[in-house]
mmCIF file with all atom_site columns, C-alpha atoms in Angstrom:
data_model
loop_
_atom_site.group_PDB
_atom_site.id
_atom_site.type_symbol
_atom_site.label_atom_id
_atom_site.label_alt_id
_atom_site.label_comp_id
_atom_site.label_asym_id
_atom_site.label_entity_id
_atom_site.label_seq_id
_atom_site.pdbx_PDB_ins_code
_atom_site.Cartn_x
_atom_site.Cartn_y
_atom_site.Cartn_z
_atom_site.occupancy
_atom_site.B_iso_or_equiv
_atom_site.pdbx_formal_charge
_atom_site.auth_seq_id
_atom_site.auth_comp_id
_atom_site.auth_asym_id
_atom_site.auth_atom_id
_atom_site.pdbx_PDB_model_num
ATOM 1   C CA . LYS F 1 1   ? 54.916  276.242 94.622  1.00 60.00 ? 86  LYS F CA 1
ATOM 2   C CA . THR F 1 2   ? 52.943  273.132 95.507  1.00 59.00 ? 87  THR F CA 1
ATOM 3   C CA . PRO F 1 3   ? 49.401  272.865 94.106  1.00 59.00 ? 88  PRO F CA 1
ATOM 4   C CA . SER F 1 4   ? 46.700  270.491 95.219  1.00 53.00 ? 89  SER F CA 1
ATOM 5   C CA . THR F 1 5   ? 46.984  266.881 94.043  1.00 56.00 ? 90  THR F CA 1
ATOM 6   C CA . ASP F 1 6   ? 45.824  265.919 90.551  1.00 62.00 ? 91  ASP F CA 1
ATOM 7   C CA . PRO F 1 7   ? 45.140  262.155 90.258  1.00 58.00 ? 92  PRO F CA 1
ATOM 8   C CA . ASN F 1 8   ? 45.733  262.325 86.506  1.00 62.00 ? 93  ASN F CA 1
ATOM 9   C CA . ALA F 1 9   ? 49.192  263.894 86.725  1.00 68.00 ? 94  ALA F CA 1
ATOM 10  C CA . HIS F 1 10  ? 52.100  262.025 85.152  1.00 72.00 ? 95  HIS F CA 1
ATOM 11  C CA . PRO F 1 11  ? 55.885  262.622 85.494  1.00 74.00 ? 96  PRO F CA 1
ATOM 12  C CA . SER F 1 12  ? 56.378  262.850 81.717  1.00 78.00 ? 97  SER F CA 1
ATOM 13  C CA . GLN F 1 13  ? 53.600  265.408 81.345  1.00 88.00 ? 98  GLN F CA 1
ATOM 14  C CA . PRO F 1 14  ? 54.363  268.610 83.303  1.00 93.00 ? 99  PRO F CA 1
ATOM 15  C CA . ARG F 1 15  ? 51.348  270.694 84.214  1.00 94.00 ? 100 ARG F CA 1
ATOM 16  C CA . SER F 1 16  ? 50.809  274.217 82.932  1.00 95.00 ? 101 SER F CA 1
ATOM 17  C CA . ALA F 1 17  ? 50.928  276.889 85.614  1.00 96.00 ? 102 ALA F CA 1
ATOM 18  C CA . ALA F 1 18  ? 47.895  278.505 83.991  1.00 95.00 ? 103 ALA F CA 1
ATOM 19  C CA . SER F 1 19  ? 45.855  275.418 84.865  1.00 93.00 ? 104 SER F CA 1
ATOM 20  C CA . ILE F 1 20  ? 46.600  275.711 88.591  1.00 94.00 ? 105 ILE F CA 1
ATOM 21  C CA . SER F 1 21  ? 43.737  277.442 90.368  1.00 93.00 ? 106 SER F CA 1
ATOM 22  C CA . GLN F 1 22  ? 45.149  277.239 93.888  1.00 93.00 ? 107 GLN F CA 1
ATOM 23  C CA . TRP F 1 23  ? 48.628  276.738 95.343  1.00 95.00 ? 108 TRP F CA 1
ATOM 24  C CA . ALA F 1 24  ? 49.127  274.967 98.673  1.00 94.00 ? 109 ALA F CA 1
ATOM 25  C CA . ASP F 1 25  ? 52.303  276.893 99.528  1.00 96.00 ? 110 ASP F CA 1
ATOM 26  C CA . GLU F 1 26  ? 55.089  278.957 98.028  1.00 97.00 ? 111 GLU F CA 1
ATOM 27  C CA . PHE F 1 27  ? 58.890  278.664 98.270  1.00 98.00 ? 112 PHE F CA 1
ATOM 28  C CA . GLU F 1 28  ? 61.859  280.077 96.403  1.00 98.00 ? 113 GLU F CA 1
ATOM 29  C CA . VAL F 1 29  ? 63.601  276.699 96.173  1.00 98.00 ? 114 VAL F CA 1
ATOM 30  C CA . ILE F 1 30  ? 62.061  273.222 96.293  1.00 98.00 ? 115 ILE F CA 1
ATOM 31  C CA . VAL F 1 31  ? 64.363  270.208 96.549  1.00 98.00 ? 116 VAL F CA 1
ATOM 32  C CA . VAL F 1 32  ? 62.901  266.826 95.675  1.00 97.00 ? 117 VAL F CA 1
ATOM 33  C CA . GLY F 1 33  ? 64.581  264.066 97.687  1.00 97.00 ? 118 GLY F CA 1
ATOM 34  C CA . PHE F 1 34  ? 66.757  264.330 100.783 1.00 97.00 ? 119 PHE F CA 1
ATOM 35  C CA . GLY F 1 35  ? 69.842  262.346 99.942  1.00 96.00 ? 120 GLY F CA 1
ATOM 36  C CA . VAL F 1 36  ? 73.309  263.838 100.252 1.00 96.00 ? 121 VAL F CA 1
ATOM 37  C CA . ALA F 1 37  ? 72.927  265.820 97.001  1.00 96.00 ? 122 ALA F CA 1
ATOM 38  C CA . GLY F 1 38  ? 69.480  267.148 97.867  1.00 97.00 ? 123 GLY F CA 1
ATOM 39  C CA . GLY F 1 39  ? 70.592  268.009 101.371 1.00 98.00 ? 124 GLY F CA 1
ATOM 40  C CA . ALA F 1 40  ? 73.616  269.927 100.109 1.00 98.00 ? 125 ALA F CA 1
ATOM 41  C CA . ALA F 1 41  ? 71.493  271.826 97.583  1.00 98.00 ? 126 ALA F CA 1
ATOM 42  C CA . ALA F 1 42  ? 68.944  272.807 100.228 1.00 98.00 ? 127 ALA F CA 1
ATOM 43  C CA . ILE F 1 43  ? 71.593  273.900 102.722 1.00 98.00 ? 128 ILE F CA 1
ATOM 44  C CA . GLU F 1 44  ? 73.373  276.088 100.176 1.00 98.00 ? 129 GLU F CA 1
ATOM 45  C CA . ALA F 1 45  ? 70.059  277.586 99.005  1.00 98.00 ? 130 ALA F CA 1
ATOM 46  C CA . ALA F 1 46  ? 69.148  278.447 102.593 1.00 98.00 ? 131 ALA F CA 1
ATOM 47  C CA . ARG F 1 47  ? 72.597  279.912 103.221 1.00 98.00 ? 132 ARG F CA 1
ATOM 48  C CA . ALA F 1 48  ? 72.017  282.148 100.201 1.00 98.00 ? 133 ALA F CA 1
ATOM 49  C CA . GLY F 1 49  ? 68.827  283.407 101.845 1.00 98.00 ? 134 GLY F CA 1
ATOM 50  C CA . ALA F 1 50  ? 66.222  281.444 99.894  1.00 98.00 ? 135 ALA F CA 1
ATOM 51  C CA . LYS F 1 51  ? 63.048  280.139 101.493 1.00 98.00 ? 136 LYS F CA 1
ATOM 52  C CA . THR F 1 52  ? 63.622  276.422 100.943 1.00 98.00 ? 137 THR F CA 1
ATOM 53  C CA . LEU F 1 53  ? 61.527  273.265 101.077 1.00 98.00 ? 138 LEU F CA 1
ATOM 54  C CA . ILE F 1 54  ? 62.632  269.616 100.896 1.00 98.00 ? 139 ILE F CA 1
ATOM 55  C CA . LEU F 1 55  ? 60.087  267.000 99.836  1.00 98.00 ? 140 LEU F CA 1
ATOM 56  C CA . GLU F 1 56  ? 61.269  263.515 100.845 1.00 97.00 ? 141 GLU F CA 1
ATOM 57  C CA . ARG F 1 57  ? 59.187  260.491 99.876  1.00 96.00 ? 142 ARG F CA 1
ATOM 58  C CA . ALA F 1 58  ? 60.468  258.308 102.722 1.00 95.00 ? 143 ALA F CA 1
ATOM 59  C CA . THR F 1 59  ? 59.700  258.768 106.411 1.00 95.00 ? 144 THR F CA 1
ATOM 60  C CA . ARG F 1 60  ? 63.138  260.337 106.889 1.00 93.00 ? 145 ARG F CA 1
ATOM 61  C CA . GLY F 1 61  ? 65.882  261.630 104.633 1.00 92.00 ? 146 GLY F CA 1
ATOM 62  C CA . GLY F 1 62  ? 68.862  259.529 103.674 1.00 94.00 ? 147 GLY F CA 1
ATOM 63  C CA . GLY F 1 63  ? 68.526  257.760 100.357 1.00 91.00 ? 148 GLY F CA 1
ATOM 64  C CA . ALA F 1 64  ? 71.421  255.541 99.324  1.00 93.00 ? 149 ALA F CA 1
ATOM 65  C CA . THR F 1 65  ? 73.843  257.661 101.359 1.00 94.00 ? 150 THR F CA 1
ATOM 66  C CA . ALA F 1 66  ? 72.262  256.637 104.667 1.00 95.00 ? 151 ALA F CA 1
ATOM 67  C CA . LEU F 1 67  ? 72.782  252.981 103.746 1.00 94.00 ? 152 LEU F CA 1
ATOM 68  C CA . SER F 1 68  ? 76.389  253.480 102.674 1.00 94.00 ? 153 SER F CA 1
ATOM 69  C CA . GLU F 1 69  ? 79.642  253.210 104.566 1.00 94.00 ? 154 GLU F CA 1
ATOM 70  C CA . GLY F 1 70  ? 80.052  256.970 104.183 1.00 96.00 ? 155 GLY F CA 1
ATOM 71  C CA . THR F 1 71  ? 83.454  257.263 102.526 1.00 96.00 ? 156 THR F CA 1
ATOM 72  C CA . SER F 1 72  ? 83.819  260.317 100.251 1.00 97.00 ? 157 SER F CA 1
ATOM 73  C CA . TYR F 1 73  ? 86.542  260.858 97.661  1.00 97.00 ? 158 TYR F CA 1
ATOM 74  C CA . PHE F 1 74  ? 88.350  264.108 98.495  1.00 98.00 ? 159 PHE F CA 1
ATOM 75  C CA . GLY F 1 75  ? 91.781  265.182 97.309  1.00 98.00 ? 160 GLY F CA 1
ATOM 76  C CA . GLY F 1 76  ? 94.018  268.030 96.284  1.00 98.00 ? 161 GLY F CA 1
ATOM 77  C CA . GLY F 1 77  ? 95.487  268.477 99.753  1.00 98.00 ? 162 GLY F CA 1
ATOM 78  C CA . THR F 1 78  ? 92.819  268.177 102.433 1.00 98.00 ? 163 THR F CA 1
ATOM 79  C CA . ARG F 1 79  ? 93.629  268.845 106.089 1.00 98.00 ? 164 ARG F CA 1
ATOM 80  C CA . VAL F 1 80  ? 93.626  265.103 106.790 1.00 98.00 ? 165 VAL F CA 1
ATOM 81  C CA . GLN F 1 81  ? 95.934  264.330 103.871 1.00 98.00 ? 166 GLN F CA 1
ATOM 82  C CA . LYS F 1 82  ? 98.422  266.923 105.058 1.00 98.00 ? 167 LYS F CA 1
ATOM 83  C CA . ALA F 1 83  ? 98.208  265.821 108.696 1.00 98.00 ? 168 ALA F CA 1
ATOM 84  C CA . THR F 1 84  ? 98.975  262.207 107.771 1.00 98.00 ? 169 THR F CA 1
ATOM 85  C CA . GLY F 1 85  ? 101.897 263.058 105.489 1.00 98.00 ? 170 GLY F CA 1
ATOM 86  C CA . PHE F 1 86  ? 100.301 262.696 102.047 1.00 98.00 ? 171 PHE F CA 1
ATOM 87  C CA . GLU F 1 87  ? 101.088 265.327 99.429  1.00 98.00 ? 172 GLU F CA 1
ATOM 88  C CA . ASP F 1 88  ? 98.376  265.800 96.818  1.00 98.00 ? 173 ASP F CA 1
ATOM 89  C CA . THR F 1 89  ? 97.527  268.401 94.204  1.00 98.00 ? 174 THR F CA 1
ATOM 90  C CA . PHE F 1 90  ? 94.589  269.193 91.950  1.00 98.00 ? 175 PHE F CA 1
ATOM 91  C CA . GLU F 1 91  ? 96.660  268.143 88.931  1.00 98.00 ? 176 GLU F CA 1
ATOM 92  C CA . ASN F 1 92  ? 97.591  264.788 90.449  1.00 98.00 ? 177 ASN F CA 1
ATOM 93  C CA . MET F 1 93  ? 94.027  264.058 91.514  1.00 98.00 ? 178 MET F CA 1
ATOM 94  C CA . LEU F 1 94  ? 92.729  265.046 88.080  1.00 98.00 ? 179 LEU F CA 1
ATOM 95  C CA . ALA F 1 95  ? 95.180  262.713 86.338  1.00 98.00 ? 180 ALA F CA 1
ATOM 96  C CA . HIS F 1 96  ? 94.034  259.763 88.445  1.00 98.00 ? 181 HIS F CA 1
ATOM 97  C CA . VAL F 1 97  ? 90.304  260.448 88.254  1.00 98.00 ? 182 VAL F CA 1
ATOM 98  C CA . ARG F 1 98  ? 90.517  260.928 84.480  1.00 97.00 ? 183 ARG F CA 1
ATOM 99  C CA . ALA F 1 99  ? 92.162  257.525 84.148  1.00 96.00 ? 184 ALA F CA 1
ATOM 100 C CA . ALA F 1 100 ? 89.798  255.825 86.605  1.00 95.00 ? 185 ALA F CA 1
ATOM 101 C CA . ALA F 1 101 ? 86.661  257.354 85.049  1.00 95.00 ? 186 ALA F CA 1
ATOM 102 C CA . GLY F 1 102 ? 87.541  256.012 81.609  1.00 95.00 ? 187 GLY F CA 1
ATOM 103 C CA . PRO F 1 103 ? 87.155  257.409 78.088  1.00 94.00 ? 188 PRO F CA 1
ATOM 104 C CA . THR F 1 104 ? 83.357  257.788 78.249  1.00 96.00 ? 189 THR F CA 1
ATOM 105 C CA . ALA F 1 105 ? 83.372  260.162 81.229  1.00 97.00 ? 190 ALA F CA 1
ATOM 106 C CA . ASP F 1 106 ? 82.494  263.829 80.747  1.00 98.00 ? 191 ASP F CA 1
ATOM 107 C CA . PRO F 1 107 ? 85.902  265.593 81.005  1.00 97.00 ? 192 PRO F CA 1
ATOM 108 C CA . GLU F 1 108 ? 84.330  268.829 82.260  1.00 98.00 ? 193 GLU F CA 1
ATOM 109 C CA . LYS F 1 109 ? 82.515  267.052 85.083  1.00 98.00 ? 194 LYS F CA 1
ATOM 110 C CA . VAL F 1 110 ? 85.724  265.257 86.038  1.00 98.00 ? 195 VAL F CA 1
ATOM 111 C CA . ARG F 1 111 ? 87.621  268.548 86.088  1.00 98.00 ? 196 ARG F CA 1
ATOM 112 C CA . LEU F 1 112 ? 84.966  270.303 88.199  1.00 98.00 ? 197 LEU F CA 1
ATOM 113 C CA . TYR F 1 113 ? 84.816  267.380 90.625  1.00 98.00 ? 198 TYR F CA 1
ATOM 114 C CA . CYS F 1 114 ? 88.548  267.571 91.259  1.00 98.00 ? 199 CYS F CA 1
ATOM 115 C CA . GLU F 1 115 ? 88.784  271.363 91.148  1.00 98.00 ? 200 GLU F CA 1
ATOM 116 C CA . ASN F 1 116 ? 86.111  271.741 93.833  1.00 98.00 ? 201 ASN F CA 1
ATOM 117 C CA . SER F 1 117 ? 87.232  268.844 96.014  1.00 98.00 ? 202 SER F CA 1
ATOM 118 C CA . LEU F 1 118 ? 88.665  270.993 98.815  1.00 98.00 ? 203 LEU F CA 1
ATOM 119 C CA . ASP F 1 119 ? 85.466  273.059 98.884  1.00 98.00 ? 204 ASP F CA 1
ATOM 120 C CA . HIS F 1 120 ? 83.426  269.846 99.110  1.00 98.00 ? 205 HIS F CA 1
ATOM 121 C CA . PHE F 1 121 ? 85.509  268.734 102.093 1.00 98.00 ? 206 PHE F CA 1
ATOM 122 C CA . ALA F 1 122 ? 85.053  272.143 103.722 1.00 98.00 ? 207 ALA F CA 1
ATOM 123 C CA . PHE F 1 123 ? 81.281  271.935 103.171 1.00 98.00 ? 208 PHE F CA 1
ATOM 124 C CA . PHE F 1 124 ? 81.070  268.611 105.010 1.00 98.00 ? 209 PHE F CA 1
ATOM 125 C CA . GLU F 1 125 ? 83.031  270.063 107.908 1.00 98.00 ? 210 GLU F CA 1
ATOM 126 C CA . SER F 1 126 ? 80.819  273.165 107.935 1.00 98.00 ? 211 SER F CA 1
ATOM 127 C CA . ILE F 1 127 ? 77.720  271.065 108.679 1.00 98.00 ? 212 ILE F CA 1
ATOM 128 C CA . GLY F 1 128 ? 79.416  269.271 111.559 1.00 98.00 ? 213 GLY F CA 1
ATOM 129 C CA . VAL F 1 129 ? 80.814  266.131 109.908 1.00 98.00 ? 214 VAL F CA 1
ATOM 130 C CA . GLU F 1 130 ? 84.042  265.270 111.756 1.00 98.00 ? 215 GLU F CA 1
ATOM 131 C CA . PHE F 1 131 ? 87.110  263.687 110.170 1.00 98.00 ? 216 PHE F CA 1
ATOM 132 C CA . LYS F 1 132 ? 89.935  262.247 112.234 1.00 98.00 ? 217 LYS F CA 1
ATOM 133 C CA . ASP F 1 133 ? 93.507  263.069 111.167 1.00 98.00 ? 218 ASP F CA 1
ATOM 134 C CA . THR F 1 134 ? 94.476  259.398 110.800 1.00 98.00 ? 219 THR F CA 1
ATOM 135 C CA . PHE F 1 135 ? 95.318  256.891 108.060 1.00 97.00 ? 220 PHE F CA 1
ATOM 136 C CA . PHE F 1 136 ? 94.051  253.283 108.079 1.00 96.00 ? 221 PHE F CA 1
ATOM 137 C CA . ALA F 1 137 ? 96.817  251.426 106.270 1.00 93.00 ? 222 ALA F CA 1
ATOM 138 C CA . ASP F 1 138 ? 95.136  248.041 105.775 1.00 91.00 ? 223 ASP F CA 1
ATOM 139 C CA . LYS F 1 139 ? 93.378  247.330 102.470 1.00 85.00 ? 224 LYS F CA 1
ATOM 140 C CA . VAL F 1 140 ? 89.663  247.476 103.313 1.00 85.00 ? 225 VAL F CA 1
ATOM 141 C CA . ILE F 1 141 ? 86.356  248.440 101.752 1.00 82.00 ? 226 ILE F CA 1
ATOM 142 C CA . PHE F 1 142 ? 85.847  250.745 104.735 1.00 83.00 ? 227 PHE F CA 1
ATOM 143 C CA . PRO F 1 143 ? 87.683  250.959 108.076 1.00 87.00 ? 228 PRO F CA 1
ATOM 144 C CA . PRO F 1 144 ? 85.763  249.441 111.013 1.00 90.00 ? 229 PRO F CA 1
ATOM 145 C CA . THR F 1 145 ? 87.376  252.036 113.287 1.00 95.00 ? 230 THR F CA 1
ATOM 146 C CA . ASP F 1 146 ? 86.810  255.793 113.385 1.00 96.00 ? 231 ASP F CA 1
ATOM 147 C CA . ASP F 1 147 ? 89.954  256.365 111.296 1.00 97.00 ? 232 ASP F CA 1
ATOM 148 C CA . CYS F 1 148 ? 89.650  258.487 108.186 1.00 97.00 ? 233 CYS F CA 1
ATOM 149 C CA . LEU F 1 149 ? 91.962  258.006 105.225 1.00 97.00 ? 234 LEU F CA 1
ATOM 150 C CA . ILE F 1 150 ? 91.980  254.830 103.108 1.00 96.00 ? 235 ILE F CA 1
ATOM 151 C CA . TYR F 1 151 ? 93.047  253.901 99.593  1.00 95.00 ? 236 TYR F CA 1
ATOM 152 C CA . SER F 1 152 ? 89.590  253.657 98.052  1.00 92.00 ? 237 SER F CA 1
ATOM 153 C CA . GLY F 1 153 ? 90.119  254.108 94.319  1.00 89.00 ? 238 GLY F CA 1
ATOM 154 C CA . ASN F 1 154 ? 92.775  251.626 93.100  1.00 91.00 ? 239 ASN F CA 1
ATOM 155 C CA . GLU F 1 155 ? 95.327  254.448 93.185  1.00 95.00 ? 240 GLU F CA 1
ATOM 156 C CA . GLU F 1 156 ? 98.165  251.969 93.745  1.00 94.00 ? 241 GLU F CA 1
ATOM 157 C CA . ALA F 1 157 ? 97.048  249.518 91.056  1.00 94.00 ? 242 ALA F CA 1
ATOM 158 C CA . TRP F 1 158 ? 98.341  249.343 87.501  1.00 95.00 ? 243 TRP F CA 1
ATOM 159 C CA . PRO F 1 159 ? 97.675  251.096 85.143  1.00 94.00 ? 244 PRO F CA 1
ATOM 160 C CA . PHE F 1 160 ? 96.431  253.935 87.358  1.00 95.00 ? 245 PHE F CA 1
ATOM 161 C CA . SER F 1 161 ? 99.719  254.102 89.248  1.00 95.00 ? 246 SER F CA 1
ATOM 162 C CA . GLN F 1 162 ? 101.381 254.945 85.933  1.00 95.00 ? 247 GLN F CA 1
ATOM 163 C CA . GLU F 1 163 ? 99.012  257.836 85.259  1.00 94.00 ? 248 GLU F CA 1
ATOM 164 C CA . ALA F 1 164 ? 99.396  259.611 88.608  1.00 97.00 ? 249 ALA F CA 1
ATOM 165 C CA . LYS F 1 165 ? 101.326 259.407 91.860  1.00 97.00 ? 250 LYS F CA 1
ATOM 166 C CA . PRO F 1 166 ? 99.304  257.108 94.178  1.00 97.00 ? 251 PRO F CA 1
ATOM 167 C CA . VAL F 1 167 ? 97.711  259.133 96.976  1.00 97.00 ? 252 VAL F CA 1
ATOM 168 C CA . THR F 1 168 ? 95.047  258.032 99.441  1.00 97.00 ? 253 THR F CA 1
ATOM 169 C CA . ARG F 1 169 ? 91.801  260.015 99.041  1.00 97.00 ? 254 ARG F CA 1
ATOM 170 C CA . GLY F 1 170 ? 89.022  258.004 100.694 1.00 97.00 ? 255 GLY F CA 1
ATOM 171 C CA . HIS F 1 171 ? 87.751  260.086 103.648 1.00 97.00 ? 256 HIS F CA 1
ATOM 172 C CA . LYS F 1 172 ? 85.505  258.342 106.173 1.00 97.00 ? 257 LYS F CA 1
ATOM 173 C CA . PRO F 1 173 ? 83.946  260.433 108.975 1.00 98.00 ? 258 PRO F CA 1
ATOM 174 C CA . LYS F 1 174 ? 85.047  259.987 112.586 1.00 97.00 ? 259 LYS F CA 1
ATOM 175 C CA . LYS F 1 175 ? 82.549  257.220 113.251 1.00 95.00 ? 260 LYS F CA 1
ATOM 176 C CA . GLN F 1 176 ? 83.043  253.534 113.972 1.00 94.00 ? 261 GLN F CA 1
ATOM 177 C CA . GLY F 1 177 ? 81.443  251.244 111.415 1.00 91.00 ? 262 GLY F CA 1
ATOM 178 C CA . ARG F 1 178 ? 79.201  252.653 108.697 1.00 92.00 ? 263 ARG F CA 1
ATOM 179 C CA . ALA F 1 179 ? 78.965  256.431 108.617 1.00 96.00 ? 264 ALA F CA 1
ATOM 180 C CA . GLY F 1 180 ? 76.438  257.210 105.870 1.00 96.00 ? 265 GLY F CA 1
ATOM 181 C CA . ALA F 1 181 ? 73.536  257.696 108.263 1.00 97.00 ? 266 ALA F CA 1
ATOM 182 C CA . TYR F 1 182 ? 75.715  259.956 110.426 1.00 97.00 ? 267 TYR F CA 1
ATOM 183 C CA . ILE F 1 183 ? 76.350  262.255 107.441 1.00 98.00 ? 268 ILE F CA 1
ATOM 184 C CA . ILE F 1 184 ? 72.620  262.506 106.743 1.00 97.00 ? 269 ILE F CA 1
ATOM 185 C CA . GLU F 1 185 ? 71.813  263.245 110.389 1.00 97.00 ? 270 GLU F CA 1
ATOM 186 C CA . GLN F 1 186 ? 74.315  266.103 110.329 1.00 98.00 ? 271 GLN F CA 1
ATOM 187 C CA . MET F 1 187 ? 72.658  267.396 107.164 1.00 98.00 ? 272 MET F CA 1
ATOM 188 C CA . ILE F 1 188 ? 69.192  267.206 108.700 1.00 98.00 ? 273 ILE F CA 1
ATOM 189 C CA . ASP F 1 189 ? 70.400  269.155 111.743 1.00 98.00 ? 274 ASP F CA 1
ATOM 190 C CA . ALA F 1 190 ? 72.156  271.781 109.601 1.00 98.00 ? 275 ALA F CA 1
ATOM 191 C CA . ALA F 1 191 ? 69.172  272.231 107.285 1.00 98.00 ? 276 ALA F CA 1
ATOM 192 C CA . THR F 1 192 ? 66.774  272.530 110.221 1.00 98.00 ? 277 THR F CA 1
ATOM 193 C CA . GLN F 1 193 ? 68.937  275.133 111.928 1.00 98.00 ? 278 GLN F CA 1
ATOM 194 C CA . LEU F 1 194 ? 68.971  277.160 108.691 1.00 98.00 ? 279 LEU F CA 1
ATOM 195 C CA . GLY F 1 195 ? 65.177  277.160 108.568 1.00 98.00 ? 280 GLY F CA 1
ATOM 196 C CA . VAL F 1 196 ? 64.745  274.675 105.736 1.00 98.00 ? 281 VAL F CA 1
ATOM 197 C CA . GLU F 1 197 ? 61.283  273.108 105.896 1.00 98.00 ? 282 GLU F CA 1
ATOM 198 C CA . ILE F 1 198 ? 61.423  269.313 105.558 1.00 98.00 ? 283 ILE F CA 1
ATOM 199 C CA . ARG F 1 199 ? 58.276  267.400 104.695 1.00 97.00 ? 284 ARG F CA 1
ATOM 200 C CA . ASN F 1 200 ? 58.505  263.620 104.808 1.00 97.00 ? 285 ASN F CA 1
ATOM 201 C CA . GLU F 1 201 ? 56.306  261.131 102.940 1.00 97.00 ? 286 GLU F CA 1
ATOM 202 C CA . PRO F 1 202 ? 54.901  263.284 100.109 1.00 95.00 ? 287 PRO F CA 1
ATOM 203 C CA . ARG F 1 203 ? 55.403  261.950 96.588  1.00 94.00 ? 288 ARG F CA 1
ATOM 204 C CA . VAL F 1 204 ? 56.244  264.470 93.873  1.00 95.00 ? 289 VAL F CA 1
ATOM 205 C CA . VAL F 1 205 ? 54.109  263.534 90.870  1.00 94.00 ? 290 VAL F CA 1
ATOM 206 C CA . THR F 1 206 ? 55.193  266.023 88.227  1.00 95.00 ? 291 THR F CA 1
ATOM 207 C CA . LEU F 1 207 ? 56.528  269.516 87.559  1.00 96.00 ? 292 LEU F CA 1
ATOM 208 C CA . VAL F 1 208 ? 54.584  272.690 86.839  1.00 96.00 ? 293 VAL F CA 1
ATOM 209 C CA . ARG F 1 209 ? 55.836  275.025 84.074  1.00 96.00 ? 294 ARG F CA 1
ATOM 210 C CA . ASP F 1 210 ? 54.902  278.506 82.970  1.00 96.00 ? 295 ASP F CA 1
ATOM 211 C CA . ASP F 1 211 ? 54.237  279.559 79.363  1.00 95.00 ? 296 ASP F CA 1
ATOM 212 C CA . ALA F 1 212 ? 57.967  280.080 78.758  1.00 96.00 ? 297 ALA F CA 1
ATOM 213 C CA . GLY F 1 213 ? 58.730  276.516 79.863  1.00 94.00 ? 298 GLY F CA 1
ATOM 214 C CA . ARG F 1 214 ? 60.326  277.535 83.153  1.00 96.00 ? 299 ARG F CA 1
ATOM 215 C CA . VAL F 1 215 ? 59.645  275.223 86.088  1.00 96.00 ? 300 VAL F CA 1
ATOM 216 C CA . VAL F 1 216 ? 57.713  277.208 88.699  1.00 97.00 ? 301 VAL F CA 1
ATOM 217 C CA . GLY F 1 217 ? 56.381  274.468 90.956  1.00 96.00 ? 302 GLY F CA 1
ATOM 218 C CA . VAL F 1 218 ? 55.720  270.820 91.627  1.00 96.00 ? 303 VAL F CA 1
ATOM 219 C CA . LEU F 1 219 ? 52.650  268.681 92.012  1.00 95.00 ? 304 LEU F CA 1
ATOM 220 C CA . ALA F 1 220 ? 52.892  266.546 95.153  1.00 94.00 ? 305 ALA F CA 1
ATOM 221 C CA . LYS F 1 221 ? 50.661  264.345 97.235  1.00 92.00 ? 306 LYS F CA 1
#
């Protein structure tokens, strides 16, 4: 729910739902911010049948993803890895990411990231992001061509090469140059087709909670 604007609202002080006299609109899911994470959350909510709203402060979605080169770290045996002759497994990916993340990383988050990697790749493909079945062998930050696979995580460097078999896992979409904005455009199209309402330029000021402490809305202007 989105109530009318309160000039005295503050992010660290959620409003009580009982104090809201009138709501501007009502949704089952509200996503604040349309970066790649917000876009994915909204798309999955809409696919599950929820009436979904995205509130994006900028004039168009994108966030840091739109400014990036667009390479994502997928592994465990993606279609592109198999097509280019690279054998990878969940266990091998997990061993490398554990080592690369370091001792302060949350082990459960690392495990979930690797365990769901193939599903993440499939999600990107499901919204229309294309990946070419090619490997760019030169050492680069990102390939200037529309090639896909690169070594993006020091897999071949010591000591990581001792922890796991080096496998290339950087997946860049089939797009010459930077591809971050392309990913976001595909997300905007997918969300729109699913009926997600996208409102650009509102600023979410604070949350609204009921008496039990559950978040039931946001205050935006």
